[in-house]
XYZ file of C-alpha atoms in Angstrom:
429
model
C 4.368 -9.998 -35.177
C 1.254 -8.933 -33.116
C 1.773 -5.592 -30.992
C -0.218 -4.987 -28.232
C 0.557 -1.121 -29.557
C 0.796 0.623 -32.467
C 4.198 2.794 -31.652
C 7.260 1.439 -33.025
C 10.176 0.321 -30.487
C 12.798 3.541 -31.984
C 15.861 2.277 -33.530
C 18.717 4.080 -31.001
C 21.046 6.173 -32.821
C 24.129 5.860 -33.934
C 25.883 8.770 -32.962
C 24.889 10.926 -30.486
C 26.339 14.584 -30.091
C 27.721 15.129 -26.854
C 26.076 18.500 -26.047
C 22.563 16.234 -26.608
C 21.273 13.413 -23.756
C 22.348 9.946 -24.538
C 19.900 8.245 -25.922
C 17.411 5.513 -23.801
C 17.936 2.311 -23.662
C 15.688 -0.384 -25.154
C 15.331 -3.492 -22.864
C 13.334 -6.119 -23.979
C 12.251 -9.035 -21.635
C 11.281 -12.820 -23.012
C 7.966 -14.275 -21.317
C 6.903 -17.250 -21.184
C 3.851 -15.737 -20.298
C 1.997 -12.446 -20.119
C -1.127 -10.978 -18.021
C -1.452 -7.998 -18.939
C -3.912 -7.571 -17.060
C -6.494 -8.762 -14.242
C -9.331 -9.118 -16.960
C -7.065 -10.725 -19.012
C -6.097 -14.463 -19.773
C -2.291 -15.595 -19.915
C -0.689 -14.424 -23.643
C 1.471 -17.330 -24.095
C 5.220 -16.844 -25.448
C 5.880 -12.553 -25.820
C 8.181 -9.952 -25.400
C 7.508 -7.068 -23.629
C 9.682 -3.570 -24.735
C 10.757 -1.116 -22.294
C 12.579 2.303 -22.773
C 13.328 4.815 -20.175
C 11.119 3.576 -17.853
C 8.060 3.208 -19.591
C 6.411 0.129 -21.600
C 6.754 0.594 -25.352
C 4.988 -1.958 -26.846
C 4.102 -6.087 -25.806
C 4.839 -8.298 -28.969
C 2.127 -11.377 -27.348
C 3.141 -13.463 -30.976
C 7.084 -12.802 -31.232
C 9.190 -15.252 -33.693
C 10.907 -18.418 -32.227
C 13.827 -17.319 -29.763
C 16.527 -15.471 -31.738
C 18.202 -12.063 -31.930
C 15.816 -9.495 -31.015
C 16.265 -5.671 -31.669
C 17.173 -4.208 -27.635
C 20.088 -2.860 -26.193
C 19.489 -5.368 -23.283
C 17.103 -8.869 -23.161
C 16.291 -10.453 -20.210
C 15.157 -13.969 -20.653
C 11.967 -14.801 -18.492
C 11.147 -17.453 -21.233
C 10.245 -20.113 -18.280
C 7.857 -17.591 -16.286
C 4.793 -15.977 -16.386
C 5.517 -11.964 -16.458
C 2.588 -10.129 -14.949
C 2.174 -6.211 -13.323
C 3.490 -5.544 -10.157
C 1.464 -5.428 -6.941
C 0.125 -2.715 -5.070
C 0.116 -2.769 -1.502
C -2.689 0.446 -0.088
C -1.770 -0.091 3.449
C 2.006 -0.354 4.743
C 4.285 1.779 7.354
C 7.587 1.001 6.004
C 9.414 2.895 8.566
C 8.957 0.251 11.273
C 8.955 -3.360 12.248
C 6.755 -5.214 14.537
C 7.393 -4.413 17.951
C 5.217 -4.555 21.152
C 7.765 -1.927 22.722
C 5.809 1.230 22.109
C 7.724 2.901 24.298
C 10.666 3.142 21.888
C 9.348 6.110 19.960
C 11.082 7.798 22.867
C 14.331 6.232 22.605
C 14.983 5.897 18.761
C 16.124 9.368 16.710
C 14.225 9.827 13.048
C 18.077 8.488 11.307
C 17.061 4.977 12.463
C 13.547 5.103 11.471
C 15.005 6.623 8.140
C 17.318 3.286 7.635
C 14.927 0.969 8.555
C 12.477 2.609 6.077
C 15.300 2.261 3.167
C 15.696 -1.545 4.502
C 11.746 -2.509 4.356
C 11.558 -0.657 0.880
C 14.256 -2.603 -0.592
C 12.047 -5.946 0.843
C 8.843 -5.300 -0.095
C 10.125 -4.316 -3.686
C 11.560 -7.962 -3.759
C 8.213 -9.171 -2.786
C 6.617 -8.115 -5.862
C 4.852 -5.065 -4.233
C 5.809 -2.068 -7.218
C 3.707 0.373 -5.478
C 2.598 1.093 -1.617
C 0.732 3.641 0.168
C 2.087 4.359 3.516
C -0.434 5.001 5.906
C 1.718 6.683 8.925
C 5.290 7.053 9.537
C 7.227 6.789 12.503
C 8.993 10.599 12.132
C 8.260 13.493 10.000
C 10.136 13.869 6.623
C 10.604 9.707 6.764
C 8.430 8.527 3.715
C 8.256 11.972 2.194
C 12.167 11.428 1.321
C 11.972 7.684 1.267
C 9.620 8.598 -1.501
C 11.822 10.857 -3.373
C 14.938 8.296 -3.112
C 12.952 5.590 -4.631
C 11.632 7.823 -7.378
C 15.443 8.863 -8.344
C 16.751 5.484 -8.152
C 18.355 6.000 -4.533
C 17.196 3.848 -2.850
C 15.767 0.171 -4.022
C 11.970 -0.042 -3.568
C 8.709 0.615 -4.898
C 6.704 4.069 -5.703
C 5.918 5.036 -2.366
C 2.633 7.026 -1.805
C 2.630 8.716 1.629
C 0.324 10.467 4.319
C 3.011 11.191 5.963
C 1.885 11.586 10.020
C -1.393 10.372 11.045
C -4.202 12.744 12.392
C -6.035 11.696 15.699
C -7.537 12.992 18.971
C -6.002 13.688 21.433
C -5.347 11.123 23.738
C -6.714 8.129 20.714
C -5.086 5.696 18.201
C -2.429 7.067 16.524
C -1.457 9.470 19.550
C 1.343 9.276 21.792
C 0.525 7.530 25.047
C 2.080 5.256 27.252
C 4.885 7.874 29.232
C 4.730 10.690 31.618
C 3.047 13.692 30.407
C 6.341 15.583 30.115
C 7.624 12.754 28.173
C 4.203 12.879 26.030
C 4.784 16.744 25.430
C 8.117 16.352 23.806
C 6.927 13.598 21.610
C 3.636 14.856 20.183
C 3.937 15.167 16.649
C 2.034 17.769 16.271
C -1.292 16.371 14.422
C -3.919 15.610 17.682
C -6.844 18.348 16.593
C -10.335 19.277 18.581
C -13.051 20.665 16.631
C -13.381 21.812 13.093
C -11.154 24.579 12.481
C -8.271 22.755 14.642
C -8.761 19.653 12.340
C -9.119 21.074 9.005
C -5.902 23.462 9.996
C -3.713 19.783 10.491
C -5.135 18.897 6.728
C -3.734 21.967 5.393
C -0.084 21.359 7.601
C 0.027 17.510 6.597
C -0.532 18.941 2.698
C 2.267 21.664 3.709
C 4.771 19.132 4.292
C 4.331 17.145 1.606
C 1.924 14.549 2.054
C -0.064 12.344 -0.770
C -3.065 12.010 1.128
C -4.732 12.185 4.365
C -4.941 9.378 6.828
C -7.005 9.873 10.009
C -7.652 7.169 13.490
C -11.389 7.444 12.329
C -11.867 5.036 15.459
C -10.235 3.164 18.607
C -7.189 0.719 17.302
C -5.913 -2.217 18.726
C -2.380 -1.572 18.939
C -2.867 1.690 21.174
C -2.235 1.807 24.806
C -5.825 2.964 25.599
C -8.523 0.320 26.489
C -11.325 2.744 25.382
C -13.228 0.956 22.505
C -13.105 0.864 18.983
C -15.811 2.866 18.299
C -15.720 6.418 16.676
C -13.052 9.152 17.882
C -13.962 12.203 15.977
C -17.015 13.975 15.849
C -18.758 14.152 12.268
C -17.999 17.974 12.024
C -14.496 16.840 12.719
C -14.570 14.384 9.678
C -16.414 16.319 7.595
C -13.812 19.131 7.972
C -11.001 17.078 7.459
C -12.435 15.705 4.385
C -14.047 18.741 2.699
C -10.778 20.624 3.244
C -8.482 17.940 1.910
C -10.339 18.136 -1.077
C -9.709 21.472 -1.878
C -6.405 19.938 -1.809
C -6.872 17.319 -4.321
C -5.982 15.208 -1.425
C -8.261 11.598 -0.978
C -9.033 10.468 2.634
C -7.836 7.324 4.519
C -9.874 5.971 7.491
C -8.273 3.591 10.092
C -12.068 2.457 11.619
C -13.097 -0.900 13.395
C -16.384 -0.380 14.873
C -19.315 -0.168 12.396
C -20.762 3.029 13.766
C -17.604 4.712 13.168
C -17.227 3.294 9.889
C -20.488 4.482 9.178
C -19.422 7.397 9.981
C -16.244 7.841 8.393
C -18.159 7.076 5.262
C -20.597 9.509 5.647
C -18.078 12.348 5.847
C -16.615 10.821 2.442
C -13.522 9.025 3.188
C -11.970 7.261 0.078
C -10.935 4.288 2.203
C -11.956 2.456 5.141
C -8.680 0.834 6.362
C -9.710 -2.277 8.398
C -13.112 -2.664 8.584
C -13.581 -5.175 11.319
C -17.267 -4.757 12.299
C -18.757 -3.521 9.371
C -22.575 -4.849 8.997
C -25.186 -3.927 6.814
C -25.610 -0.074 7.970
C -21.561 0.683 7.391
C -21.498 -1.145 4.078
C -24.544 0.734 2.403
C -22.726 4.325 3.783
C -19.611 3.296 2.069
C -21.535 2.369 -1.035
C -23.525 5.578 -0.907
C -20.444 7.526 -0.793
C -18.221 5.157 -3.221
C -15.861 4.162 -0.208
C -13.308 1.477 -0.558
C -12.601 -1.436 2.285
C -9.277 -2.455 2.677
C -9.522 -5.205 5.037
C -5.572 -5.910 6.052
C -6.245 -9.642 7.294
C -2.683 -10.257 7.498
C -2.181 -7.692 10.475
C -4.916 -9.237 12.077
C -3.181 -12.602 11.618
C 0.459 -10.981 12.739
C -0.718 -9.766 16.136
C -2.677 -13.003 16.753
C 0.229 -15.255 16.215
C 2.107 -13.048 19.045
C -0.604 -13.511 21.822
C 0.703 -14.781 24.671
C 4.275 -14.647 23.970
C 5.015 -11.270 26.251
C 4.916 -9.068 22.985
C 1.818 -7.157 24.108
C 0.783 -5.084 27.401
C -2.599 -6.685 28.711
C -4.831 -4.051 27.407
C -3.775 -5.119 23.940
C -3.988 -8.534 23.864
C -7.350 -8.025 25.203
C -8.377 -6.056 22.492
C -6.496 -8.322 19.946
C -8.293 -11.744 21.372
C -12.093 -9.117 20.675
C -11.252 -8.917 16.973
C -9.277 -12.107 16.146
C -13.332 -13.339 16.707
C -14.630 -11.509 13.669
C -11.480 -10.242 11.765
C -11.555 -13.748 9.599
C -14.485 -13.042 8.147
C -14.121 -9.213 6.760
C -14.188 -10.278 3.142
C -17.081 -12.592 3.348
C -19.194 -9.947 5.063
C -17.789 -7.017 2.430
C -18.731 -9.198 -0.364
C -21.940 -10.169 0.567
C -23.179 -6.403 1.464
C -21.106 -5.380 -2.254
C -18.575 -3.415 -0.629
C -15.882 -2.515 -3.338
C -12.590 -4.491 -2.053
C -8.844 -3.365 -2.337
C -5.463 -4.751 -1.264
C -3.503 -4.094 1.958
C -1.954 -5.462 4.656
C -0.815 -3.132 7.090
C 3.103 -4.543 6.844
C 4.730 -3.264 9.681
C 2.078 -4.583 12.222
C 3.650 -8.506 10.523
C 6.862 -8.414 8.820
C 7.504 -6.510 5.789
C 7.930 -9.046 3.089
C 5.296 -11.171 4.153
C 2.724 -8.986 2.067
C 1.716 -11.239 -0.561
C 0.340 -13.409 2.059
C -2.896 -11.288 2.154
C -3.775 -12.913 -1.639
C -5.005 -16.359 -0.284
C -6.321 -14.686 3.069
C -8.476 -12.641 0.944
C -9.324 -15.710 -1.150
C -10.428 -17.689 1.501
C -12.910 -15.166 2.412
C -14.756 -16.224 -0.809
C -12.461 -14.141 -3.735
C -11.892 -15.915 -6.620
C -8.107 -15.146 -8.278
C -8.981 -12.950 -10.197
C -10.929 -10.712 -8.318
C -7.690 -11.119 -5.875
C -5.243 -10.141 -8.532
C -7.448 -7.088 -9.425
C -7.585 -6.160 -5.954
C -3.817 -5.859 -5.545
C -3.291 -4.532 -9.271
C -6.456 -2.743 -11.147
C -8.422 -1.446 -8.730
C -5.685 -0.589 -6.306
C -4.235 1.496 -8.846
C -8.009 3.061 -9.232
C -8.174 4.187 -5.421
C -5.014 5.839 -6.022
C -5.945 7.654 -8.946
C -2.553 6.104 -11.084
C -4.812 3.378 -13.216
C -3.257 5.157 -16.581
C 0.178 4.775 -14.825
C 0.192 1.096 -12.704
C -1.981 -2.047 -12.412
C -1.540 -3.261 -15.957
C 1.154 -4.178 -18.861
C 0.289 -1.955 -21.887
C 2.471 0.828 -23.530
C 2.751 3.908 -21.927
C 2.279 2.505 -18.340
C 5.302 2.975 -15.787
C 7.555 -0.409 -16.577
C 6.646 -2.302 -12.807
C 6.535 -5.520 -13.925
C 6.617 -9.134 -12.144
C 7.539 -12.698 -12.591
C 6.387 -15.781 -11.028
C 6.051 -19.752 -11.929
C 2.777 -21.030 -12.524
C -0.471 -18.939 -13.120
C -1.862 -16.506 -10.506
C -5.161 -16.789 -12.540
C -5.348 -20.374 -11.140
C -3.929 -20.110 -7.916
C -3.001 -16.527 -6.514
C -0.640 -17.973 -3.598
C 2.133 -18.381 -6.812
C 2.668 -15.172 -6.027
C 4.203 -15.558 -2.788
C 7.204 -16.791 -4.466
C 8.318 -14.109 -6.918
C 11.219 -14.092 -9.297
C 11.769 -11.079 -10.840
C 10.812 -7.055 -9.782
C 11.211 -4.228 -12.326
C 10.015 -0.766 -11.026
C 9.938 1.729 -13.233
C 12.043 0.199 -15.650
C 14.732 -0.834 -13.258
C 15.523 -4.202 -11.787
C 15.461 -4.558 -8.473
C 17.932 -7.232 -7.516
């Protein structure tokens, strides 16, 4: 027997006194094959051990199929069993809508149901782990967050920023209604200047969120035709980046234009979330300062696919038809200046489910597999800080675990198609 670990799966007791906790139970799952990694090639026949959540050990040369030592086996003999996906860029607590004027309409219980319902979904579609990058109401994704991690509620290990921080009057704030209308539904995190900025840091930390996610530029979904060029000012940036790091808190950037991802970058964001324009200039500021692109091609795809059909005011489909010119060729661009490239999609702007369509987007922008499947597993799980806890099979890690036919290794679309979803040691049916 050859263990990819040295502990022992424990032999469960007995007896167990009832003043003590019962005891964990040992599941063990069948593969036909393992990845156990992005680096890694496909194990063959193994079984992989899990108790209370965690991965105990990966037996990669078990003994022809028999009775194997497990309080539960689940028999995956006919698939290949690799880690589950991470997903750095979804809102889970909303669907795709042109109807921005329903923020005014729709109390935070809806949002709070439909957040539960797109967990459940994107769990199923082999996504383990997300980072969501703006909810609709406060509270939303903090306690969808919570719920998942108890068990609650079916989905993956949500990381959250909670609200979004913008200018007033830019992406990310509310527009579209009569200023009275505007007043009651400003949430609260539009800043000017510094001290104003750094202050909505310290109030998004306050309330519980993961990390920080600013409108680093002009968006396309907004209301305002005003460019996509930088919002903030760099003492704005560099405020709301200096202070969230006295907060152990990382930085998200929603930027499109390459001056204000230039920008953004310079100020130290972790991640530049879309990335549309970036050229040379933008790409050697986020290498200088170790900033990640996450280029979200499918949302760029999603919005396209709806021109035309009444979904979008004017100003934004004129804004969409401007970057559906040089969205398609993000990755190629990233990759040729060395830009270090992770997964996301922006779900929410395209249907949630649809996330794993981003692998063979991302592919086609000159990404082999591999470098695919470590986008969406290793070194997604690096720009979150959690690569001793997700991205990889191996004892210790949190048990989020996938199965698929075929080999992702050869073709990464196999993963559209998924079969099985463990998070954390529980199946998610």
């Amino acid at each position: 027997m050859k263990l990819l670990s040295k502990l022992a799966v424990p032999a469960m007791a007995a007896v167990t006194l009832l003043s003590a906790p019962a005891a964990a139970e040992t599941i063990a799952i069948r593969a036909g094959s393992v990845i156990v990694d992005a680096d890694s090639e496909p194990t063959g026949p193994a079984v992989i051990y899990v108790e209370d959540g965690r991965l105990v050990a990966v037996d990669t040369d078990p003994a022809p199929p028999g009775p194997i030592k497990a309080d539960r086996v689940i028999d995956l003999s006919d698939k290949t069993v690799l880690p589950g996906m991470i997903d750095l860029h979804t809102h889970l607590s909303g669907d795709p809508s042109g109807e921005f004027w329903r923020a005014a309409t729709t109390p935070p219980e809806y949002y709070t149901l439909i957040a539960a319902k797109n967990a459940r979904i994107t769990a199923l579609a082999g996504f383990t782990t997300v980072r969501d990058l703006g909810s609709r109401t406060d509270q939303v994704t903090q306690m969808l967050r919570r719920a998942t991690a108890e068990g609650i509620v079916a989905g993956p290990r949500v990381v959250t920023s909670a609200r979004t921080i913008s200018i007033v009057g830019g992406h990310g704030d509310t527009n579209g209604f009569h200023k009275h209308v505007n007043d009651v539904l400003d949430s609260g995190f539009t800043c000017t200047g510094a001290v104003e900025c750094s202050q909505k840091v310290r109030e998004a930390s306050k309330y519980g969120a993961d990390l920080i996610k600013i409108t680093a530029t002009g968006g396309v979904l907004s209301q305002q035709g005003r460019g996509l060029e930088a919002h903030f000012t760099d003492a704005e940036m560099k405020s709301i980046v200096d202070t969230a790091e006295t907060l152990g808190l990382k930085v998200a950037a929603h930027a499109h234009g390459a001056r204000g991802i230039e920008a953004a970058a310079r100020a130290g964001v972790h991640t530049i979330e879309h990335g549309t324009y970036i050229d040379k200039a933008a790409a050697d500021a986020m290498k200088a300062n170790g900033t990640t692109l996450v280029p979200t091609l499918m949302a760029f795809q999603g919005v396209k696919n709806n021109l035309g059909k009444g979904v979008y005011t004017p100003v934004v489909e004129e804004k969409i038809v401007a970057v559906s010119e040089i969205a398609g060729s993000i990755v190629e661009r990233a990759s040729e200046y060395g830009v270090k490239i992770a997964f996301g999609t922006d779900a929410g702007v395209f249907p949630h489910g649809q996330n794993a369509g981003e692998l063979a987007l991302m592919r086609s922008g000159g990404m082999s597999n591999r470098a695919v499947l470590a986008s969406a597993t290793t070194v997604a799980a690096e720009v979150l800080g959690l690569e001793n806890e997700i991205g990889r099979i191996a004892p210790g890690f949190s048990a989020d675990i996938i199965a698929v036919d075929g080999n992702p290794l050869a073709d990464v679309s196999v993963l559209e198609d998924v079969d099985f979803v463990m998070v954390r040691g529980r199946v998610i049916d």
